[in-house]
JSON list of C-alpha atoms in Angstrom, two decimals:
[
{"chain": "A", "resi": 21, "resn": "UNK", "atom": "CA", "xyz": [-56.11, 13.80, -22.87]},
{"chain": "A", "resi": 22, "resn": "UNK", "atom": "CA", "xyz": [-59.83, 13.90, -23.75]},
{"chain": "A", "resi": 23, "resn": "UNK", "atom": "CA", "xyz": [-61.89, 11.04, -21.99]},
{"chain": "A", "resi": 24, "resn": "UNK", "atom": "CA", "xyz": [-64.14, 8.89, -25.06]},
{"chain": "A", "resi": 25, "resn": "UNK", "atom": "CA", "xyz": [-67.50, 8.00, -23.71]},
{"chain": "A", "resi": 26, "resn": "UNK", "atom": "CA", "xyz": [-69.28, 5.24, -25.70]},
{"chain": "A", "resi": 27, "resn": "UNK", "atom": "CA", "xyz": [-73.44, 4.58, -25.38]},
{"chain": "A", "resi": 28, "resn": "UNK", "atom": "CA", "xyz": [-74.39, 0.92, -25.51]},
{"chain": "A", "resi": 29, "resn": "UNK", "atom": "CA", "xyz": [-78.33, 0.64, -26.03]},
{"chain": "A", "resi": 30, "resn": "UNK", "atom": "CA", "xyz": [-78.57, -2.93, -24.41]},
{"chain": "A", "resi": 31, "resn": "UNK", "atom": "CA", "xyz": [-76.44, -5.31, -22.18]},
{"chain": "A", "resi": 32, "resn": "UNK", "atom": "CA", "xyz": [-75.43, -7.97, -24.78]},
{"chain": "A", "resi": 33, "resn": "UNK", "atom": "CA", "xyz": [-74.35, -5.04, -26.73]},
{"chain": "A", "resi": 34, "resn": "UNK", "atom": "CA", "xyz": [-71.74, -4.29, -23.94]},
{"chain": "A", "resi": 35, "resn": "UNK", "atom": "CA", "xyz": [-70.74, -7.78, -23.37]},
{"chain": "A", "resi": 36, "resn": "UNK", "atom": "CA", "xyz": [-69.76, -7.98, -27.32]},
{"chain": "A", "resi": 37, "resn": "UNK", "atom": "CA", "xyz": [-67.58, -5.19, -26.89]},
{"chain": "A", "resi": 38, "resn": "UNK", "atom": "CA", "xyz": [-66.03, -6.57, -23.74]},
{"chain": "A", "resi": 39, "resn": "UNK", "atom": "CA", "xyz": [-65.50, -10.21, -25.22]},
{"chain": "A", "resi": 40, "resn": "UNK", "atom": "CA", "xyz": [-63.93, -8.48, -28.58]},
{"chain": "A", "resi": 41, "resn": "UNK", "atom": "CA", "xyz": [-62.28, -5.74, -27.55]},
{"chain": "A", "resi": 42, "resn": "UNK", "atom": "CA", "xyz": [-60.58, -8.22, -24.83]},
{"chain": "A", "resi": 43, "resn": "UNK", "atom": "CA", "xyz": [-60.02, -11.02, -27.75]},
{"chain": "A", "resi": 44, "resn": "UNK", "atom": "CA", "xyz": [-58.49, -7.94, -29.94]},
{"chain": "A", "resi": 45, "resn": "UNK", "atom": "CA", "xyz": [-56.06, -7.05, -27.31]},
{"chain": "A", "resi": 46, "resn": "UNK", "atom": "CA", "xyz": [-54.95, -10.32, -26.32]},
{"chain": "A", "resi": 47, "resn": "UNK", "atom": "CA", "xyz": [-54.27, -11.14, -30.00]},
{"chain": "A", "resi": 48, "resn": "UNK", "atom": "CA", "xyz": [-52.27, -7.60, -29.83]},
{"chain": "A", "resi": 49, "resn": "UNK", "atom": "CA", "xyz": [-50.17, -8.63, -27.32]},
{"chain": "A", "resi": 50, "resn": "UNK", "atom": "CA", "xyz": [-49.05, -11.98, -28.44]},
{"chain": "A", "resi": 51, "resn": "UNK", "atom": "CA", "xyz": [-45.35, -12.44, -29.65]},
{"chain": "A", "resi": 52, "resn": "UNK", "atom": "CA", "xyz": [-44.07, -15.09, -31.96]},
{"chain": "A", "resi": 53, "resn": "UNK", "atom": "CA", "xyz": [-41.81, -16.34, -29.31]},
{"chain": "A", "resi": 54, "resn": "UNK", "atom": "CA", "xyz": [-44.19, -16.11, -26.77]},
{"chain": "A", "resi": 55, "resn": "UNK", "atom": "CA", "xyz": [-46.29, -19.53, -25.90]},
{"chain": "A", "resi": 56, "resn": "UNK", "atom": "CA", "xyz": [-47.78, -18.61, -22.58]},
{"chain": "A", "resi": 57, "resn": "UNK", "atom": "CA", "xyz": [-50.87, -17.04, -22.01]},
{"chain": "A", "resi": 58, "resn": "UNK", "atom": "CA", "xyz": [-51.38, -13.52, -22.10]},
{"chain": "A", "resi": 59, "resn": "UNK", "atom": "CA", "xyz": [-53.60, -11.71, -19.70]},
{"chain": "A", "resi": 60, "resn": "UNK", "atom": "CA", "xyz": [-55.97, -8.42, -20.94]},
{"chain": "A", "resi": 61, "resn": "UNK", "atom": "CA", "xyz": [-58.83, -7.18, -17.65]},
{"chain": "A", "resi": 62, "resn": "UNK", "atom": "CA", "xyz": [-61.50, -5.00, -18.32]},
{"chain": "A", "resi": 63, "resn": "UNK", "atom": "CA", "xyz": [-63.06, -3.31, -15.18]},
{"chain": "A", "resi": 64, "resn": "UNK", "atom": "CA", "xyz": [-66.56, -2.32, -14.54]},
{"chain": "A", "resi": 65, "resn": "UNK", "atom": "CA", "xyz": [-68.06, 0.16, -12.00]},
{"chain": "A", "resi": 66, "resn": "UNK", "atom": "CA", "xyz": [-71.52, -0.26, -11.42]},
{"chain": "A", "resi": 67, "resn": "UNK", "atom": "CA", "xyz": [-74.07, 0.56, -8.38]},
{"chain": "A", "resi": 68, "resn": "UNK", "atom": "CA", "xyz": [-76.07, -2.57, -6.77]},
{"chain": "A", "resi": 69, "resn": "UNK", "atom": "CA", "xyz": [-79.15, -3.44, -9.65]},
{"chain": "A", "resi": 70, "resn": "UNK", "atom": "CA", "xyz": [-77.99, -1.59, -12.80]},
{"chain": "A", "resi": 71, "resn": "UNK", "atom": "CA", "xyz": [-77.53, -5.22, -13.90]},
{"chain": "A", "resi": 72, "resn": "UNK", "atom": "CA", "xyz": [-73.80, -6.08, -13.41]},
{"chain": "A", "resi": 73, "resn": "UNK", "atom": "CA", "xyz": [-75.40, -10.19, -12.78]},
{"chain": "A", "resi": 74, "resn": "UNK", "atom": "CA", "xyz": [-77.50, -10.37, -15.49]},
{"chain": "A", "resi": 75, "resn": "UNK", "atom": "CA", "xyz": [-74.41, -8.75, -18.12]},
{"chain": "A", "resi": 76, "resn": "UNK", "atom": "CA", "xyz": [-72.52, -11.91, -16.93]},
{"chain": "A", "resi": 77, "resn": "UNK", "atom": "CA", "xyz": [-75.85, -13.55, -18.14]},
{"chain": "A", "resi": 78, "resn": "UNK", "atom": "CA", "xyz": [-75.25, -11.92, -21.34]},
{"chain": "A", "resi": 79, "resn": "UNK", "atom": "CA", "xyz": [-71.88, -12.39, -21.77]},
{"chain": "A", "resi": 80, "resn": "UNK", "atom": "CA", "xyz": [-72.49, -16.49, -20.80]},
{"chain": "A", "resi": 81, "resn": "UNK", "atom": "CA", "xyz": [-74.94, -16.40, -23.90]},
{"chain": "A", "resi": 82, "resn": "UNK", "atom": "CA", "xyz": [-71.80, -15.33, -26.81]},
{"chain": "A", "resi": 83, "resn": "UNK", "atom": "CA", "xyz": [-70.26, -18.41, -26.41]},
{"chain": "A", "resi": 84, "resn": "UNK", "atom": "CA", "xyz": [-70.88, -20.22, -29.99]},
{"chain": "A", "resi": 85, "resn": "UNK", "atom": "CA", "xyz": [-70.58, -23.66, -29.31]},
{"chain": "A", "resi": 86, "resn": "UNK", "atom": "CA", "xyz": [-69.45, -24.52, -25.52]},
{"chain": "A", "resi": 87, "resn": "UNK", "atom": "CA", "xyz": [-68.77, -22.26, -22.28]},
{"chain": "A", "resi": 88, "resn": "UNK", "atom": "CA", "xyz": [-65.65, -20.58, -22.88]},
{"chain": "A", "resi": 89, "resn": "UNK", "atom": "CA", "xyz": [-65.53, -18.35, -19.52]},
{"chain": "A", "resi": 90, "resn": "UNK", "atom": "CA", "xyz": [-65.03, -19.61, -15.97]},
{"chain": "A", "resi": 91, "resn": "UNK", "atom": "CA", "xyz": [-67.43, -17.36, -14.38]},
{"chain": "A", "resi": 92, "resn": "UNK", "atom": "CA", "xyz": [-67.69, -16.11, -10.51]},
{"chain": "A", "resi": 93, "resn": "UNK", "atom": "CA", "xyz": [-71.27, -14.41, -9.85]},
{"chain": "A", "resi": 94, "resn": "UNK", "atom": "CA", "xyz": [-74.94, -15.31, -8.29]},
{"chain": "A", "resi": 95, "resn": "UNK", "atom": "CA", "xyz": [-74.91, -18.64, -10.44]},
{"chain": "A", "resi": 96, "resn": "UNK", "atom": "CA", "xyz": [-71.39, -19.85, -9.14]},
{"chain": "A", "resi": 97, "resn": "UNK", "atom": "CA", "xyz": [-72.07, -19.41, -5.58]},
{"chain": "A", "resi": 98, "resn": "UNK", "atom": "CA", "xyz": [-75.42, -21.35, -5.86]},
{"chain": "A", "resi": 99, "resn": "UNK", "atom": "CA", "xyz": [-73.18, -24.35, -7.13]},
{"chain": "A", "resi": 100, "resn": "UNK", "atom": "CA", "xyz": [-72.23, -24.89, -3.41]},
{"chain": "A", "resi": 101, "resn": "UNK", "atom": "CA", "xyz": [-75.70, -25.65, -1.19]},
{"chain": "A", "resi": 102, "resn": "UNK", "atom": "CA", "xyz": [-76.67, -26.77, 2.52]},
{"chain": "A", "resi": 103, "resn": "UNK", "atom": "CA", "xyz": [-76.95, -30.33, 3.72]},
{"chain": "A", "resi": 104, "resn": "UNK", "atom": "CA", "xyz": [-77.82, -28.98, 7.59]},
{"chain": "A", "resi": 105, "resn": "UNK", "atom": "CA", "xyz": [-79.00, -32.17, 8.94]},
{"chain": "A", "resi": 106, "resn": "UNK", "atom": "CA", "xyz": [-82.04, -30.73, 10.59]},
{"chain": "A", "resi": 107, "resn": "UNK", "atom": "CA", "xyz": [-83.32, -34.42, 11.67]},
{"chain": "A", "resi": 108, "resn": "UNK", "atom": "CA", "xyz": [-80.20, -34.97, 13.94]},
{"chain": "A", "resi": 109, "resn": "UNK", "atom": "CA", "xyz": [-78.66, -31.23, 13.84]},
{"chain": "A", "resi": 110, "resn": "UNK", "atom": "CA", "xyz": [-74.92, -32.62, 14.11]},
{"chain": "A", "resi": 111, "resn": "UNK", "atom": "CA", "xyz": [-73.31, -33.11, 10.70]},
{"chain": "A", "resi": 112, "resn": "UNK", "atom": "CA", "xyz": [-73.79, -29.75, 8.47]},
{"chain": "A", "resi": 113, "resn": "UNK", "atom": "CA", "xyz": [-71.70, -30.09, 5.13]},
{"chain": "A", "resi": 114, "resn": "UNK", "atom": "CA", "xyz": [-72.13, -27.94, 1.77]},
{"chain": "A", "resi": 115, "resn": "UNK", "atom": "CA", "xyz": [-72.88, -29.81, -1.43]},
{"chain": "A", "resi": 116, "resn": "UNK", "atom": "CA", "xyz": [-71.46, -29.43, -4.39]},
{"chain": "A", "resi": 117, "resn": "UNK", "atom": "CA", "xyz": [-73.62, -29.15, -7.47]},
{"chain": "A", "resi": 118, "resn": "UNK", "atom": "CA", "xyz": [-72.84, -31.11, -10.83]},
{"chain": "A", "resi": 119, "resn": "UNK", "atom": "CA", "xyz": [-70.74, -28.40, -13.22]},
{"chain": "A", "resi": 120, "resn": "UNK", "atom": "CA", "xyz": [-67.64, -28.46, -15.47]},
{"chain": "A", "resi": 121, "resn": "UNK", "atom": "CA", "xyz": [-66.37, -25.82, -12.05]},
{"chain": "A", "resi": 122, "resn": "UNK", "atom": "CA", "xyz": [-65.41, -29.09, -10.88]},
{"chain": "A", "resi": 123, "resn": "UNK", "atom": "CA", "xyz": [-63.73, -30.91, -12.78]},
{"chain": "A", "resi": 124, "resn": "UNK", "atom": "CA", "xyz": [-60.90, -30.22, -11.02]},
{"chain": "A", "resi": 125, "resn": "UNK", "atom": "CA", "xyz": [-61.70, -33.26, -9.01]},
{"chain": "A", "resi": 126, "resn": "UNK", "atom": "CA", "xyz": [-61.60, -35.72, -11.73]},
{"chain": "A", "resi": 127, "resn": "UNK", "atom": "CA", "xyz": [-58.13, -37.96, -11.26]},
{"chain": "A", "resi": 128, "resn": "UNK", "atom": "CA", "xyz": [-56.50, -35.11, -9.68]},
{"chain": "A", "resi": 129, "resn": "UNK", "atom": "CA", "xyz": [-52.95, -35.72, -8.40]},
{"chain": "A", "resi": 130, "resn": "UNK", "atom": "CA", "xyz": [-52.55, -32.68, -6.64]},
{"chain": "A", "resi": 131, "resn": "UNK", "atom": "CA", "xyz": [-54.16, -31.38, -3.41]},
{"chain": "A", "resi": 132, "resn": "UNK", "atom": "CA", "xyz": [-57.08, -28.82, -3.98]},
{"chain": "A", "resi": 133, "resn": "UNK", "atom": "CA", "xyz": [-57.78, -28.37, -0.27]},
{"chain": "A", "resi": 134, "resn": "UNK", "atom": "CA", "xyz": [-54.21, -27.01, 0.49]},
{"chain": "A", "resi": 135, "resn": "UNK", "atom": "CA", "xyz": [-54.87, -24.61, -3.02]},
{"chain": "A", "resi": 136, "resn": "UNK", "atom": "CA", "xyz": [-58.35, -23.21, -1.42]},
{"chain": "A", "resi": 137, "resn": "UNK", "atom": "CA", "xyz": [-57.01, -23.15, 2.11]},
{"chain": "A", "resi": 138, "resn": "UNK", "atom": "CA", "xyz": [-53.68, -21.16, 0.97]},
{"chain": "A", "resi": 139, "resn": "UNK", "atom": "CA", "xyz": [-56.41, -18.64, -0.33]},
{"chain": "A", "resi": 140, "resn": "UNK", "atom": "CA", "xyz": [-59.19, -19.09, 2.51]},
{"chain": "A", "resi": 141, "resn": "UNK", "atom": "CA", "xyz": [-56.14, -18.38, 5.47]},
{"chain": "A", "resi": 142, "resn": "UNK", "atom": "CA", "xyz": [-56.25, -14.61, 4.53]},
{"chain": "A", "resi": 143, "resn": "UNK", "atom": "CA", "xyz": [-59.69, -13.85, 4.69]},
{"chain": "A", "resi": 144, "resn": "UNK", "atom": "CA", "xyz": [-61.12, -16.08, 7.25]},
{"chain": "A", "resi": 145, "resn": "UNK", "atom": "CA", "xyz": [-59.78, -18.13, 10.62]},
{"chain": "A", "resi": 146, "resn": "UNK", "atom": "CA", "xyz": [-61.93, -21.54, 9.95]},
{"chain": "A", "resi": 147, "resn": "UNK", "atom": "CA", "xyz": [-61.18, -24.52, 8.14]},
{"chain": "A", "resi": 148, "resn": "UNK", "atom": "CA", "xyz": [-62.49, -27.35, 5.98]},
{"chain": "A", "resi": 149, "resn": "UNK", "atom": "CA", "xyz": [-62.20, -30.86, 4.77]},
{"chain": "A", "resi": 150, "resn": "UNK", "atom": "CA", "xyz": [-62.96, -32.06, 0.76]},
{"chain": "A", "resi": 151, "resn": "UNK", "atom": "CA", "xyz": [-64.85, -35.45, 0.67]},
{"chain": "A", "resi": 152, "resn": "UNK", "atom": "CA", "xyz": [-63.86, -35.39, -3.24]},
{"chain": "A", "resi": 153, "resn": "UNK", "atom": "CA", "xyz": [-65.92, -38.61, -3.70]},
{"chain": "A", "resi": 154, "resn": "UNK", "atom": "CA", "xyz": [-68.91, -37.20, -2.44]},
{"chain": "A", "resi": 155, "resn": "UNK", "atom": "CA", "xyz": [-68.33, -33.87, -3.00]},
{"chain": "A", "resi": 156, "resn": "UNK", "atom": "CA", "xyz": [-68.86, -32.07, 0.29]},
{"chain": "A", "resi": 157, "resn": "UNK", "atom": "CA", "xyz": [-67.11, -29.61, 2.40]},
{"chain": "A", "resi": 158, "resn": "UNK", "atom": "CA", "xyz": [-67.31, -29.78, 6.03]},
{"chain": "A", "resi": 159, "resn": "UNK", "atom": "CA", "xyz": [-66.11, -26.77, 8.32]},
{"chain": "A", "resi": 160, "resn": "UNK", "atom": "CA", "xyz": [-64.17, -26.76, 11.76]},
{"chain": "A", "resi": 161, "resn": "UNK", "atom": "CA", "xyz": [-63.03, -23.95, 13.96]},
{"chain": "A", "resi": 162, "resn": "UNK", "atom": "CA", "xyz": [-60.35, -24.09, 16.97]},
{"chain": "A", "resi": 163, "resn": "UNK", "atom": "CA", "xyz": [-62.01, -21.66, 20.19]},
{"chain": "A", "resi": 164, "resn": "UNK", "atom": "CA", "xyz": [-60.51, -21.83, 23.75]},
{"chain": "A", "resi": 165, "resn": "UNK", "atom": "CA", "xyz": [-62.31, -23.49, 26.14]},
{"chain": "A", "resi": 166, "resn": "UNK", "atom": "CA", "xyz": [-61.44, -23.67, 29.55]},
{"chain": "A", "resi": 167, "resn": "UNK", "atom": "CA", "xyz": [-58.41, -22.19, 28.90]},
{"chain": "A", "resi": 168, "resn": "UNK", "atom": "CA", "xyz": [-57.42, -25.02, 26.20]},
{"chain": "A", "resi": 169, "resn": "UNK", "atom": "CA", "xyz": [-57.71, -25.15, 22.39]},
{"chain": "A", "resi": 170, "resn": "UNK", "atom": "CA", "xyz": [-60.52, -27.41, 21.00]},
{"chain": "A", "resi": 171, "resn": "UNK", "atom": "CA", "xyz": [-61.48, -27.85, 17.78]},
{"chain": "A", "resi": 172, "resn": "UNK", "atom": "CA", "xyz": [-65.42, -27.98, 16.69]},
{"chain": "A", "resi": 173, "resn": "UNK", "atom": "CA", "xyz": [-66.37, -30.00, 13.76]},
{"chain": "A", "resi": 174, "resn": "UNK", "atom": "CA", "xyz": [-69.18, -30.25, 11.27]},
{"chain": "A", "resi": 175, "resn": "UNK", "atom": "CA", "xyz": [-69.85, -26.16, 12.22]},
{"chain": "A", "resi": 176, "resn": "UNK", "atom": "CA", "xyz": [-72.03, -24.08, 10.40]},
{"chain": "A", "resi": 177, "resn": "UNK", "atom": "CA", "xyz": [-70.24, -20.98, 8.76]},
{"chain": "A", "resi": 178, "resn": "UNK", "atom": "CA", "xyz": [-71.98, -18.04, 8.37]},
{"chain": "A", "resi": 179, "resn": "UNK", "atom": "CA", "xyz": [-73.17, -16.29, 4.95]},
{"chain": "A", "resi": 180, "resn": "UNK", "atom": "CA", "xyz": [-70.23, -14.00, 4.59]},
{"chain": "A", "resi": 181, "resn": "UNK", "atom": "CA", "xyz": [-67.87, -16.53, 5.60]},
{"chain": "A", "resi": 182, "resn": "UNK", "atom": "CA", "xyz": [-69.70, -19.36, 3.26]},
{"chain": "A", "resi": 183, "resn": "UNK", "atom": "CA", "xyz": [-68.52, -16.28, 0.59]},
{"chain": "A", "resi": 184, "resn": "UNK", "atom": "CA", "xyz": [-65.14, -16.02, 1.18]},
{"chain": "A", "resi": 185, "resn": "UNK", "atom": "CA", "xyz": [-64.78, -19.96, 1.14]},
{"chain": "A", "resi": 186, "resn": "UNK", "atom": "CA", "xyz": [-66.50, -19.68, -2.36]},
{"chain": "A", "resi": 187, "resn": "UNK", "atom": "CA", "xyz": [-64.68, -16.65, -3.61]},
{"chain": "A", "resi": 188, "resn": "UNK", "atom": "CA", "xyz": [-61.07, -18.78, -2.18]},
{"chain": "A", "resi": 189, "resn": "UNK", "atom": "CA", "xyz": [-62.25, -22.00, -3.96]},
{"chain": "A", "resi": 190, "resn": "UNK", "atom": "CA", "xyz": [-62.69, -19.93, -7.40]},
{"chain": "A", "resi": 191, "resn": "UNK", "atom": "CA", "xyz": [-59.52, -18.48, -7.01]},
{"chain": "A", "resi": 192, "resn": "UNK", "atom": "CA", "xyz": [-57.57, -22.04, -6.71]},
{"chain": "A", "resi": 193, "resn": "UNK", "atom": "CA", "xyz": [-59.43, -22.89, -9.99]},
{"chain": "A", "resi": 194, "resn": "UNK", "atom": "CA", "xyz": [-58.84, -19.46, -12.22]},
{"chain": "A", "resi": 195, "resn": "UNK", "atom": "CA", "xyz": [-55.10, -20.50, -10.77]},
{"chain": "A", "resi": 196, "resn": "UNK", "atom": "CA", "xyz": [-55.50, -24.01, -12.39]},
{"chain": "A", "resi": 197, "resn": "UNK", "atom": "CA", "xyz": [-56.80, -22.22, -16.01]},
{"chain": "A", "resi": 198, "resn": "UNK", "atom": "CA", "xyz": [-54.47, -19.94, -15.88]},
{"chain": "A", "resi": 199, "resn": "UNK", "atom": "CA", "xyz": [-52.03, -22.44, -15.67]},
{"chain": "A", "resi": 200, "resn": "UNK", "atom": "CA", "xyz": [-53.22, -23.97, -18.45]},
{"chain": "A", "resi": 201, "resn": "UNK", "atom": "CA", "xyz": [-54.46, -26.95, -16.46]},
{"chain": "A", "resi": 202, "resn": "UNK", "atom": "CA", "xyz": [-55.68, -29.92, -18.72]},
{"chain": "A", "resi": 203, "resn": "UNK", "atom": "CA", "xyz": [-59.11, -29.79, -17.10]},
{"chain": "A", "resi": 204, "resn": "UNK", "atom": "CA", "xyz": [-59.85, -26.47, -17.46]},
{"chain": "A", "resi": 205, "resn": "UNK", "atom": "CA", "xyz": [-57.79, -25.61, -21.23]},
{"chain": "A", "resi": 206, "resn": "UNK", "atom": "CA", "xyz": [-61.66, -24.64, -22.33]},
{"chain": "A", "resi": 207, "resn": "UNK", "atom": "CA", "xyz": [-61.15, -21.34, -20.34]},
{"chain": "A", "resi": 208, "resn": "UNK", "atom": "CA", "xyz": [-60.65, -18.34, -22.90]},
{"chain": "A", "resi": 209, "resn": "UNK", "atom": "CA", "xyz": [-61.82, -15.40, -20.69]},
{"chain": "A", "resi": 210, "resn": "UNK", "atom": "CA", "xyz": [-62.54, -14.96, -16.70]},
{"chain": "A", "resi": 211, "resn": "UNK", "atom": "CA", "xyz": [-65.67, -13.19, -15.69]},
{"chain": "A", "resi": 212, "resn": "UNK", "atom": "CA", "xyz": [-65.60, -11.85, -11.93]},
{"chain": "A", "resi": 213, "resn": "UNK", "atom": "CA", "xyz": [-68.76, -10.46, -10.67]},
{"chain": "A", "resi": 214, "resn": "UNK", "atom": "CA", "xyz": [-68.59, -8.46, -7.28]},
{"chain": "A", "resi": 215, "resn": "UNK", "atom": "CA", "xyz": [-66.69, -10.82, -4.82]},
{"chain": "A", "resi": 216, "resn": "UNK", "atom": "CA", "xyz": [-65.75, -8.20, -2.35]},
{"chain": "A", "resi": 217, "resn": "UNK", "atom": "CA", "xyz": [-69.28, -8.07, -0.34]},
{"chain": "A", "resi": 218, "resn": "UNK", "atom": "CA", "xyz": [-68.37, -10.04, 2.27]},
{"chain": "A", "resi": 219, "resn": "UNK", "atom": "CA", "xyz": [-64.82, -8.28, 2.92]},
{"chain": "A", "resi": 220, "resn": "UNK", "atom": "CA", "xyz": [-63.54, -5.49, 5.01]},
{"chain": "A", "resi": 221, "resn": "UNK", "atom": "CA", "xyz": [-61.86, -2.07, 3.14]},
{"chain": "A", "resi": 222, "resn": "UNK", "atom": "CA", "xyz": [-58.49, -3.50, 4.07]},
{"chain": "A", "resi": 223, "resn": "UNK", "atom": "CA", "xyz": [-59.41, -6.98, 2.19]},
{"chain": "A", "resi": 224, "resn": "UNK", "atom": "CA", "xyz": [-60.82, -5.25, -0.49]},
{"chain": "A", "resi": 225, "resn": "UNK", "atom": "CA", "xyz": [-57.08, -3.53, -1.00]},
{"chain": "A", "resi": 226, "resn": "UNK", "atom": "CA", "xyz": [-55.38, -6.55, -1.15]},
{"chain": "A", "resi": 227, "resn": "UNK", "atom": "CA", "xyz": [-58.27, -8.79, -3.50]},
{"chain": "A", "resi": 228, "resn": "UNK", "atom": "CA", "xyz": [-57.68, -5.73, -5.90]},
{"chain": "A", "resi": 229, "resn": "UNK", "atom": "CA", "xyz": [-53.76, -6.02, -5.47]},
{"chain": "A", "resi": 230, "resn": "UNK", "atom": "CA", "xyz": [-53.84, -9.39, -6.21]},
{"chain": "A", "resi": 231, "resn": "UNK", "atom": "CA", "xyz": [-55.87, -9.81, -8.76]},
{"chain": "A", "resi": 232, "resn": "UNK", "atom": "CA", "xyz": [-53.69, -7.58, -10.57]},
{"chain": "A", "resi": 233, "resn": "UNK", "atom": "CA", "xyz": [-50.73, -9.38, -10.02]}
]
């Protein structure tokens, strides 16, 4: 079978066709007797700075009237920032930015820690608490000491493991759309934008796997 190659002149151009072309196939799929959602993924290989970031940009700027797309890129992750306490250097917590992301944690029932954490256990051997009020995580870590377990509090993660806490806290939400959660019933389309950089080869495997799944 022949491969097609198609030329797209600008980025919007190729976020049309991925928004449509996902719409079209979606709208394919669906079956009278079928109510629940039906999922259609397009995959894109790109090197670092051909502009994989700024066609999320593009594809953010097709919605008509309201965001449509829960997104994971460069704008998501700077929804979670540093409080690091530098006057008393003892309490470090990440803040969490205003943004419809959140809304998970208006009049929730349910328990979004044990969602993220049921994510965050495969990647990563900290943990975290959810001050939903104030909206900010703080981080813990058990080491031995002496022979005995102890666990630190108020840590400071590093960058790659600040990631993978981010990349585990979208996935619990995409869950929650998928699901057709009543907060998050504005989602139409899921746009993932490299969340593998801060993951081993054999991590990679198994985002890919279940992604898929």
């Amino acid at each position: 079978m022949d491969a097609k190659m198609t030329e797209f002149k600008t980025l919007e151009k190729i976020a049309n066709h991925l928004k449509s072309n996902a719409i079209k196939k979606a709208d394919k799929n669906i079956k009278r007797e079928e109510e629940k959602k039906k999922i259609v993924v397009e995959v894109i290989f790109a090197h670092n700075g051909v502009g994989k970031t700024r066609l999320s940009g593009a594809f953010k700027e097709l919605a008509t009237e309201k965001s449509d797309t829960l997104y994971f890129n460069a704008f998501t992750e700077d929804l979670f920032h540093w409080d690091n306490d530098l006057e008393h250097n003892t309490t470090r917590v990440l803040q969490l930015k205003e943004s419809k992301f959140f809304k998970v944690f208006e009049g929730r029932g349910f328990d979004i820690e044990t969602r993220v954490r049921e994510f965050l256990s495969r990647y990563a051997d900290f943990d975290f608490s959810i001050d939903l009020k104030a909206k900010k995580v703080s981080f813990s870590r058990e080491i031995i000491k002496e022979g005995k377990k102890k666990k630190v509090e108020d840590i400071k993660i590093s960058r790659g493991e600040e990631n993978i806490f981010v990349w585990s806290f979208f996935l619990a939400i995409a869950g929650l759309a998928i699901d057709n959660d009543e907060n998050y019933k504005w989602v139409k389309t899921i746009y993932i934008d490299d969340p593998i950089s801060s993951l081993d080869d054999n991590n990679v495997i198994i985002v890919a796997s279940y992604l898929a799944n």
